[in-house]
mmCIF file of C-alpha atoms in Angstrom:
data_model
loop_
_atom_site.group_PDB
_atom_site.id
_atom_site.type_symbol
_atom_site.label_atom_id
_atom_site.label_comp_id
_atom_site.label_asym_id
_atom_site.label_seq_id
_atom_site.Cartn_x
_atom_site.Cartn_y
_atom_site.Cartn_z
ATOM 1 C CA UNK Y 1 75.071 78.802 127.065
ATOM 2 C CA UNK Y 2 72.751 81.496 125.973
ATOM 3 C CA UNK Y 3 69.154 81.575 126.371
ATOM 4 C CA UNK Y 4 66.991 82.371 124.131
ATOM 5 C CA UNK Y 5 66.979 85.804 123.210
ATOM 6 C CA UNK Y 6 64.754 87.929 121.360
ATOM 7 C CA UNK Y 7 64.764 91.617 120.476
ATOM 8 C CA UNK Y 8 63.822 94.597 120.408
ATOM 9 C CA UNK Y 9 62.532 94.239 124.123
ATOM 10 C CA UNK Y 10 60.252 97.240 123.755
ATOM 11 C CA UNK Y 11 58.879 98.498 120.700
ATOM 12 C CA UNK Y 12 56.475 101.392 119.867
ATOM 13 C CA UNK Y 13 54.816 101.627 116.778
ATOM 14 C CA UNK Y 14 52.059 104.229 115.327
ATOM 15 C CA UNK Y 15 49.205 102.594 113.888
ATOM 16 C CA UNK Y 16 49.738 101.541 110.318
ATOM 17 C CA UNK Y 17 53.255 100.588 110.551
ATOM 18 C CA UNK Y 18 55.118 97.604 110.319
ATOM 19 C CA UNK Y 19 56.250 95.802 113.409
ATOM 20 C CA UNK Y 20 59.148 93.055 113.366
ATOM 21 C CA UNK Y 21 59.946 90.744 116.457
ATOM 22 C CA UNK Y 22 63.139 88.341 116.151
ATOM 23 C CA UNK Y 23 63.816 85.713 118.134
ATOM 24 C CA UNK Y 24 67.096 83.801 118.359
ATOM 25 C CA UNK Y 25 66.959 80.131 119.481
ATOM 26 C CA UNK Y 26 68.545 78.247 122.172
ATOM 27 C CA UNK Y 27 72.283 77.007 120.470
ATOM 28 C CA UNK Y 28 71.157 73.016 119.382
ATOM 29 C CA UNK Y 29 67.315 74.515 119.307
ATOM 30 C CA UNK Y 30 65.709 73.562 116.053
ATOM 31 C CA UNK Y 31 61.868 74.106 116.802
ATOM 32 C CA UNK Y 32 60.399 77.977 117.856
ATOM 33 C CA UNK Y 33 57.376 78.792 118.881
ATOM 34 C CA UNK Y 34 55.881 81.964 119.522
ATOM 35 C CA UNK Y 35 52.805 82.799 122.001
ATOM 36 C CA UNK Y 36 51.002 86.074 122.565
ATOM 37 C CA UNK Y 37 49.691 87.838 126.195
ATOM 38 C CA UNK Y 38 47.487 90.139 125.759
ATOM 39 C CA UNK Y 39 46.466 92.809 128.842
ATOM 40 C CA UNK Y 40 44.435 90.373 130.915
ATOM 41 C CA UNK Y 41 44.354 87.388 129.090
ATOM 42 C CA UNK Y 42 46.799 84.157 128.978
ATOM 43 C CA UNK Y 43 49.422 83.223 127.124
ATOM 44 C CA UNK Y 44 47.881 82.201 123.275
ATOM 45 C CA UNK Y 45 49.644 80.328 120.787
ATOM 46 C CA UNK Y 46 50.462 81.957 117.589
ATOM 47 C CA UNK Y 47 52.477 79.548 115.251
ATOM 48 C CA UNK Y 48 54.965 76.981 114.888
ATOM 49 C CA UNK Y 49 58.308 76.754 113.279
ATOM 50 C CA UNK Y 50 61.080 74.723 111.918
ATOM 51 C CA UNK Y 51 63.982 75.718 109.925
ATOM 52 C CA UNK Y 52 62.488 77.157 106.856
ATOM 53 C CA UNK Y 53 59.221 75.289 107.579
ATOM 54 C CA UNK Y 54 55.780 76.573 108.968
ATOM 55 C CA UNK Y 55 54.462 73.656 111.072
ATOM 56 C CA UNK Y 56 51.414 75.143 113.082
ATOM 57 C CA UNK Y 57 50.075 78.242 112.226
ATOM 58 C CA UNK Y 58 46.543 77.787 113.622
ATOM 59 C CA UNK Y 59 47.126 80.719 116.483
ATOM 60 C CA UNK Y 60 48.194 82.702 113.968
ATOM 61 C CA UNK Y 61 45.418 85.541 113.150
ATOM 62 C CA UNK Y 62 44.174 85.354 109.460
ATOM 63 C CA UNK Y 63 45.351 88.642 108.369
ATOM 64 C CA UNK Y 64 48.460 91.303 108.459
ATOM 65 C CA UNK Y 65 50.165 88.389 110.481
ATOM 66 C CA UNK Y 66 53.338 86.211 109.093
ATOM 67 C CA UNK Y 67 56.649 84.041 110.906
ATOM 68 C CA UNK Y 68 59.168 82.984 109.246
ATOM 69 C CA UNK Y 69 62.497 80.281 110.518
ATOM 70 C CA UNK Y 70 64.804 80.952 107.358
ATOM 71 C CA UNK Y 71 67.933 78.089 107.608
ATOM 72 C CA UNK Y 72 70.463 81.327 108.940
ATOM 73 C CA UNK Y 73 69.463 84.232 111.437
ATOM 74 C CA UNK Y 74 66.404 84.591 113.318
ATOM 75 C CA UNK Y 75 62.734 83.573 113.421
ATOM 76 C CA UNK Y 76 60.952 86.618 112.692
ATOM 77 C CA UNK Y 77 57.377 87.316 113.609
ATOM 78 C CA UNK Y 78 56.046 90.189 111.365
ATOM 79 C CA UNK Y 79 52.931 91.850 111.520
ATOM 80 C CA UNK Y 80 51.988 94.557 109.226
ATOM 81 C CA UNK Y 81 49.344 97.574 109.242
ATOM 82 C CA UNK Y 82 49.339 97.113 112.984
ATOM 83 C CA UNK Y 83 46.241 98.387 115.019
ATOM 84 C CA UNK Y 84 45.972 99.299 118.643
ATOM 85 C CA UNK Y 85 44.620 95.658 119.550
ATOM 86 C CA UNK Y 86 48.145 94.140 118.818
ATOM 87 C CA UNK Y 87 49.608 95.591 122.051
ATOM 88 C CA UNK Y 88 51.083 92.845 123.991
ATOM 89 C CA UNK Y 89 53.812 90.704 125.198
ATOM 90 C CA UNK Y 90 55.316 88.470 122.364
ATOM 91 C CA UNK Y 91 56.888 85.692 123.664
ATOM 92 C CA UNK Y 92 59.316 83.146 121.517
ATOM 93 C CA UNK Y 93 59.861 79.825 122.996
ATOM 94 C CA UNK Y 94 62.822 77.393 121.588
ATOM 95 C CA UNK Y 95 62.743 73.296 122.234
ATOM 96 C CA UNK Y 96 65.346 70.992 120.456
ATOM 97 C CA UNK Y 97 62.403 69.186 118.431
ATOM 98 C CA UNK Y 98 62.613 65.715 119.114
ATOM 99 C CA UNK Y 99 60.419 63.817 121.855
ATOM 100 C CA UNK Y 100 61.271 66.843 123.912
ATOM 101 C CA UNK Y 101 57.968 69.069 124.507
ATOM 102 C CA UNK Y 102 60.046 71.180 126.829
ATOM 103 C CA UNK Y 103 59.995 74.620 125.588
ATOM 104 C CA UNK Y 104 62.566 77.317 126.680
ATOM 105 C CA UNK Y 105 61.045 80.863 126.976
ATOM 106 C CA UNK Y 106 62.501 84.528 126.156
ATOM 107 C CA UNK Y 107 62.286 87.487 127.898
ATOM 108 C CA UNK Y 108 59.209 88.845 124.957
ATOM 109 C CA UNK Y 109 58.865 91.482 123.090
ATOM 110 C CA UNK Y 110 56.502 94.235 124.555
ATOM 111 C CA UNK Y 111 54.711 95.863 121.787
ATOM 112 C CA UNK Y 112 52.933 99.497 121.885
ATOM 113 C CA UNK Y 113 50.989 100.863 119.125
ATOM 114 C CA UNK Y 114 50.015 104.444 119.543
ATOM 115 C CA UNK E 1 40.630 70.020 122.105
ATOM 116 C CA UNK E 2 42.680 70.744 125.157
ATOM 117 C CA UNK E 3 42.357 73.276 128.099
ATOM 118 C CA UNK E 4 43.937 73.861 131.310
ATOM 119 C CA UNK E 5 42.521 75.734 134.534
ATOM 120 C CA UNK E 6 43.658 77.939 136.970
ATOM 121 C CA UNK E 7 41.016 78.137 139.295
ATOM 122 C CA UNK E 8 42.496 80.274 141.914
ATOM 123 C CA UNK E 9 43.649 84.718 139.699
ATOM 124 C CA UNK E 10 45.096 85.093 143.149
ATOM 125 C CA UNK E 11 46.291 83.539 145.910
ATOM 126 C CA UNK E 12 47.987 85.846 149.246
ATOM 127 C CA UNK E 13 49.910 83.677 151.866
ATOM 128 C CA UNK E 14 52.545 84.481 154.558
ATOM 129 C CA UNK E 15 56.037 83.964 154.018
ATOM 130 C CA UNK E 16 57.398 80.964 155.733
ATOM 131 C CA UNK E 17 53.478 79.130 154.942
ATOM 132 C CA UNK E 18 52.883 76.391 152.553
ATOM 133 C CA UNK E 19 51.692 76.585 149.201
ATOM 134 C CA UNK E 20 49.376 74.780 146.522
ATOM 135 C CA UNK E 21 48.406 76.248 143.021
ATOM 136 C CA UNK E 22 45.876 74.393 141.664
ATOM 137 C CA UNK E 23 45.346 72.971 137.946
ATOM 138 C CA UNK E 24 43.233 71.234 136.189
ATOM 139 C CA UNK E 25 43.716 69.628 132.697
ATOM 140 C CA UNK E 26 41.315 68.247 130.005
ATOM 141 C CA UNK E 27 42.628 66.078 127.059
ATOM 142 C CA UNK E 28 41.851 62.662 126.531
ATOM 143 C CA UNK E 29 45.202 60.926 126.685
ATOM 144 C CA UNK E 30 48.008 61.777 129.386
ATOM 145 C CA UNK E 31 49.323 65.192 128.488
ATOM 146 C CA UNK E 32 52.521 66.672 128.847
ATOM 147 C CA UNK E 33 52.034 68.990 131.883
ATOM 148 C CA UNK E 34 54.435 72.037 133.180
ATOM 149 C CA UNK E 35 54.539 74.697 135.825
ATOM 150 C CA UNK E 36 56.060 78.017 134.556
ATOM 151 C CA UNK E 37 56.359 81.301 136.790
ATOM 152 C CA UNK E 38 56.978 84.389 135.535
ATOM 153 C CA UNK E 39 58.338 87.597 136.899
ATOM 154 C CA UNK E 40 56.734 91.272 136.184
ATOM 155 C CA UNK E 41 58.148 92.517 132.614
ATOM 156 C CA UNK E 42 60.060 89.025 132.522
ATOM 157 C CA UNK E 43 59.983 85.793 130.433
ATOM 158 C CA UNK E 44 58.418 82.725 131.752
ATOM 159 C CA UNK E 45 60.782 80.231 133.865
ATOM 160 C CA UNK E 46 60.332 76.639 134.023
ATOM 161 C CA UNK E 47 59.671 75.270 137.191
ATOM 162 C CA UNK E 48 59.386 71.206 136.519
ATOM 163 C CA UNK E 49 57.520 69.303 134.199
ATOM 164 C CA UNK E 50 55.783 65.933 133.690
ATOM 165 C CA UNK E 51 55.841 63.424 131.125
ATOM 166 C CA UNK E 52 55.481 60.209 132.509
ATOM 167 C CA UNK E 53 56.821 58.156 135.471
ATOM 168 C CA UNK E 54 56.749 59.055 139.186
ATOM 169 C CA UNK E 55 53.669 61.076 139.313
ATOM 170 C CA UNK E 56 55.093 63.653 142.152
ATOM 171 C CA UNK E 57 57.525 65.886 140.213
ATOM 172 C CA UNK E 58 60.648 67.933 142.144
ATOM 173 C CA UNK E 59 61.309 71.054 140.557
ATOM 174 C CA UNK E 60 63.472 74.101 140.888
ATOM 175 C CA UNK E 61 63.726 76.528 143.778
ATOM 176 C CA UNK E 62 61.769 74.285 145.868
ATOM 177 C CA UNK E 63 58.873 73.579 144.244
ATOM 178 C CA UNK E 64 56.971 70.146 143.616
ATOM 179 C CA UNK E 65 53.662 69.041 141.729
ATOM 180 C CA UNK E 66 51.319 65.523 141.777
ATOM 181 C CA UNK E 67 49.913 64.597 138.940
ATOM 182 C CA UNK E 68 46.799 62.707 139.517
ATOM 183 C CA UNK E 69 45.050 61.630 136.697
ATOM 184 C CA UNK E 70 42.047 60.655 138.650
ATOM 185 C CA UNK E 71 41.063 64.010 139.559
ATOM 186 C CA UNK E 72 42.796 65.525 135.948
ATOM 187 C CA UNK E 73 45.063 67.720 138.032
ATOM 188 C CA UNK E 74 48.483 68.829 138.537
ATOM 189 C CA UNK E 75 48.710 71.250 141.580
ATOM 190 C CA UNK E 76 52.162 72.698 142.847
ATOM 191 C CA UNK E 77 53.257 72.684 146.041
ATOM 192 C CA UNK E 78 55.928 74.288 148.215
ATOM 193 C CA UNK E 79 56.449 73.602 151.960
ATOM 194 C CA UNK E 80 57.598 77.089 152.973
ATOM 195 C CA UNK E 81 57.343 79.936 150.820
ATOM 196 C CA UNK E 82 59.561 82.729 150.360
ATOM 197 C CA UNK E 83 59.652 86.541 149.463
ATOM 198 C CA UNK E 84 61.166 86.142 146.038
ATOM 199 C CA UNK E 85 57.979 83.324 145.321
ATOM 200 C CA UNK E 86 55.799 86.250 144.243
ATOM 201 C CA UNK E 87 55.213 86.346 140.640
ATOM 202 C CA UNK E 88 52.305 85.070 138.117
ATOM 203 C CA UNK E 89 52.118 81.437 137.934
ATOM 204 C CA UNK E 90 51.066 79.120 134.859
ATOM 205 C CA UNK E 91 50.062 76.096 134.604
ATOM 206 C CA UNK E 92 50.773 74.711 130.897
ATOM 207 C CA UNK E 93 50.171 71.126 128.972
ATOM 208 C CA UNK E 94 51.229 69.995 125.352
ATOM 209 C CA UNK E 95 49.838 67.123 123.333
ATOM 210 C CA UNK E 96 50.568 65.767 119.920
ATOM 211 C CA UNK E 97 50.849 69.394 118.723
ATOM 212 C CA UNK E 98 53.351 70.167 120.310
ATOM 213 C CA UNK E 99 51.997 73.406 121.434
ATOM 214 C CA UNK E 100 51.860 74.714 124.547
ATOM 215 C CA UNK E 101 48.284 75.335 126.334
ATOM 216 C CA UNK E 102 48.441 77.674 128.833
ATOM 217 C CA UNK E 103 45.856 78.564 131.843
ATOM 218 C CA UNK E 104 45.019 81.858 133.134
ATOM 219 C CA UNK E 105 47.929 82.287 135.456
ATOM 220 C CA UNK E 106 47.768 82.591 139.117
ATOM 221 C CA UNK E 107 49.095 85.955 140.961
ATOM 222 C CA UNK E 108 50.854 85.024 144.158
ATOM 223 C CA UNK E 109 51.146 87.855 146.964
ATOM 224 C CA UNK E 110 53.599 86.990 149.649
ATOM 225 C CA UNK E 111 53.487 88.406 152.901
ATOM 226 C CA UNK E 112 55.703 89.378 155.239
#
């Protein structure tokens, strides 16, 4: 039974371009979450998904920042025009919605912006 | 709104010595609480959780935390502490949002 997987697992972008992080559920997970860890801070929560629903955003910064759960494939988190501040760890969590709180991690996505 | 703390960045003990991270919680009903380590470069593990019940929780690769509402905390414990231990440490909780609210993360240095 796979984990949950997300990819690329290193990714290096110049400042200005666009940056796209995909997570892949656990099999039977219908909820994703995704949390941010920047250099010497906590985890953060970023946003909230269900299949082809946005459920909690409130992490999420205002601008250049979008998810999306579409019914087939992958959450994607996107982030556009990205500056030097977005370097960090991007973690996706999966949970199979429910009563169950209990969130499965992935290994993150460790973005670089030059 | 809720917040967790990690009182302790870093914490050095001996292998073979006992162990207690310490966390504190603040929300105004009983939240969901978890202990997650994670590995340099890795993804965060789950080590045990609590949701209700027998306030002392058993966990994976030895660990265990107590709950005491009392005192708002939810510290993790392991008798005798081993090499592969070391990693960053967080202590988490989830309400009604679902989310997960993390603290600061303890470092744990094992030594030889």
């Amino acid at each position: 039974n796979a984990g949950v997987m997300q990819n690329p697992r290193h990714l290096v972008r110049r400042r200005g371009q666009e940056a796209r992080l995909r997570c892949s559920p656990m099999k039977g997970h219908s909820h994703v979450y995704w949390y941010r860890q920047l250099p010497e801070e906590g985890l953060k929560f970023m946003v909230y998904l269900q299949k082809e629903n946005i459920i909690d955003e409130s992490g999420m910064p205002k601008e250049r920042f979008s998810a999306e759960f579409p019914k087939e494939g992958p959450s994607i988190l996107r982030i556009q025009q990205v500056v030097r501040g977005d370097s960090a760890a991007y973690f996706c969590a999966s949970s199979p919605g429910l009563d169950s709180d209990e969130q499965y991690f992935g290994p993150g996505t460790r973005l670089t912006v030059t | 709104a809720q917040s967790v703390t990690q009182p302790d960045i870093h914490i050095t003990v001996s292998e073979g010595a006992s162990l207690e991270l310490r966390c504190n919680y603040s929300y105004g009903a009983t939240p969901y609480l978890f202990w997650y380590v994670q590995s340099p470069g890795q993804g965060l593990q789950l080590l045990l959780k609590y949701f209700s019940g027998d306030t002392l929780v058993q966990g994976i690769k030895g660990f265990e935390a107590e709950f005491k509402r009392s005192q708002s905390s939810f510290n993790l414990r392991k008798p005798s502490v081993h090499w592969s231990d070391a990693a960053e440490y967080f202590c988490a909780s989830s309400g009604s949002a679902r989310q997960l609210t993390f603290g600061s993360g303890t470092q744990l240095t094992v030594l030889p």
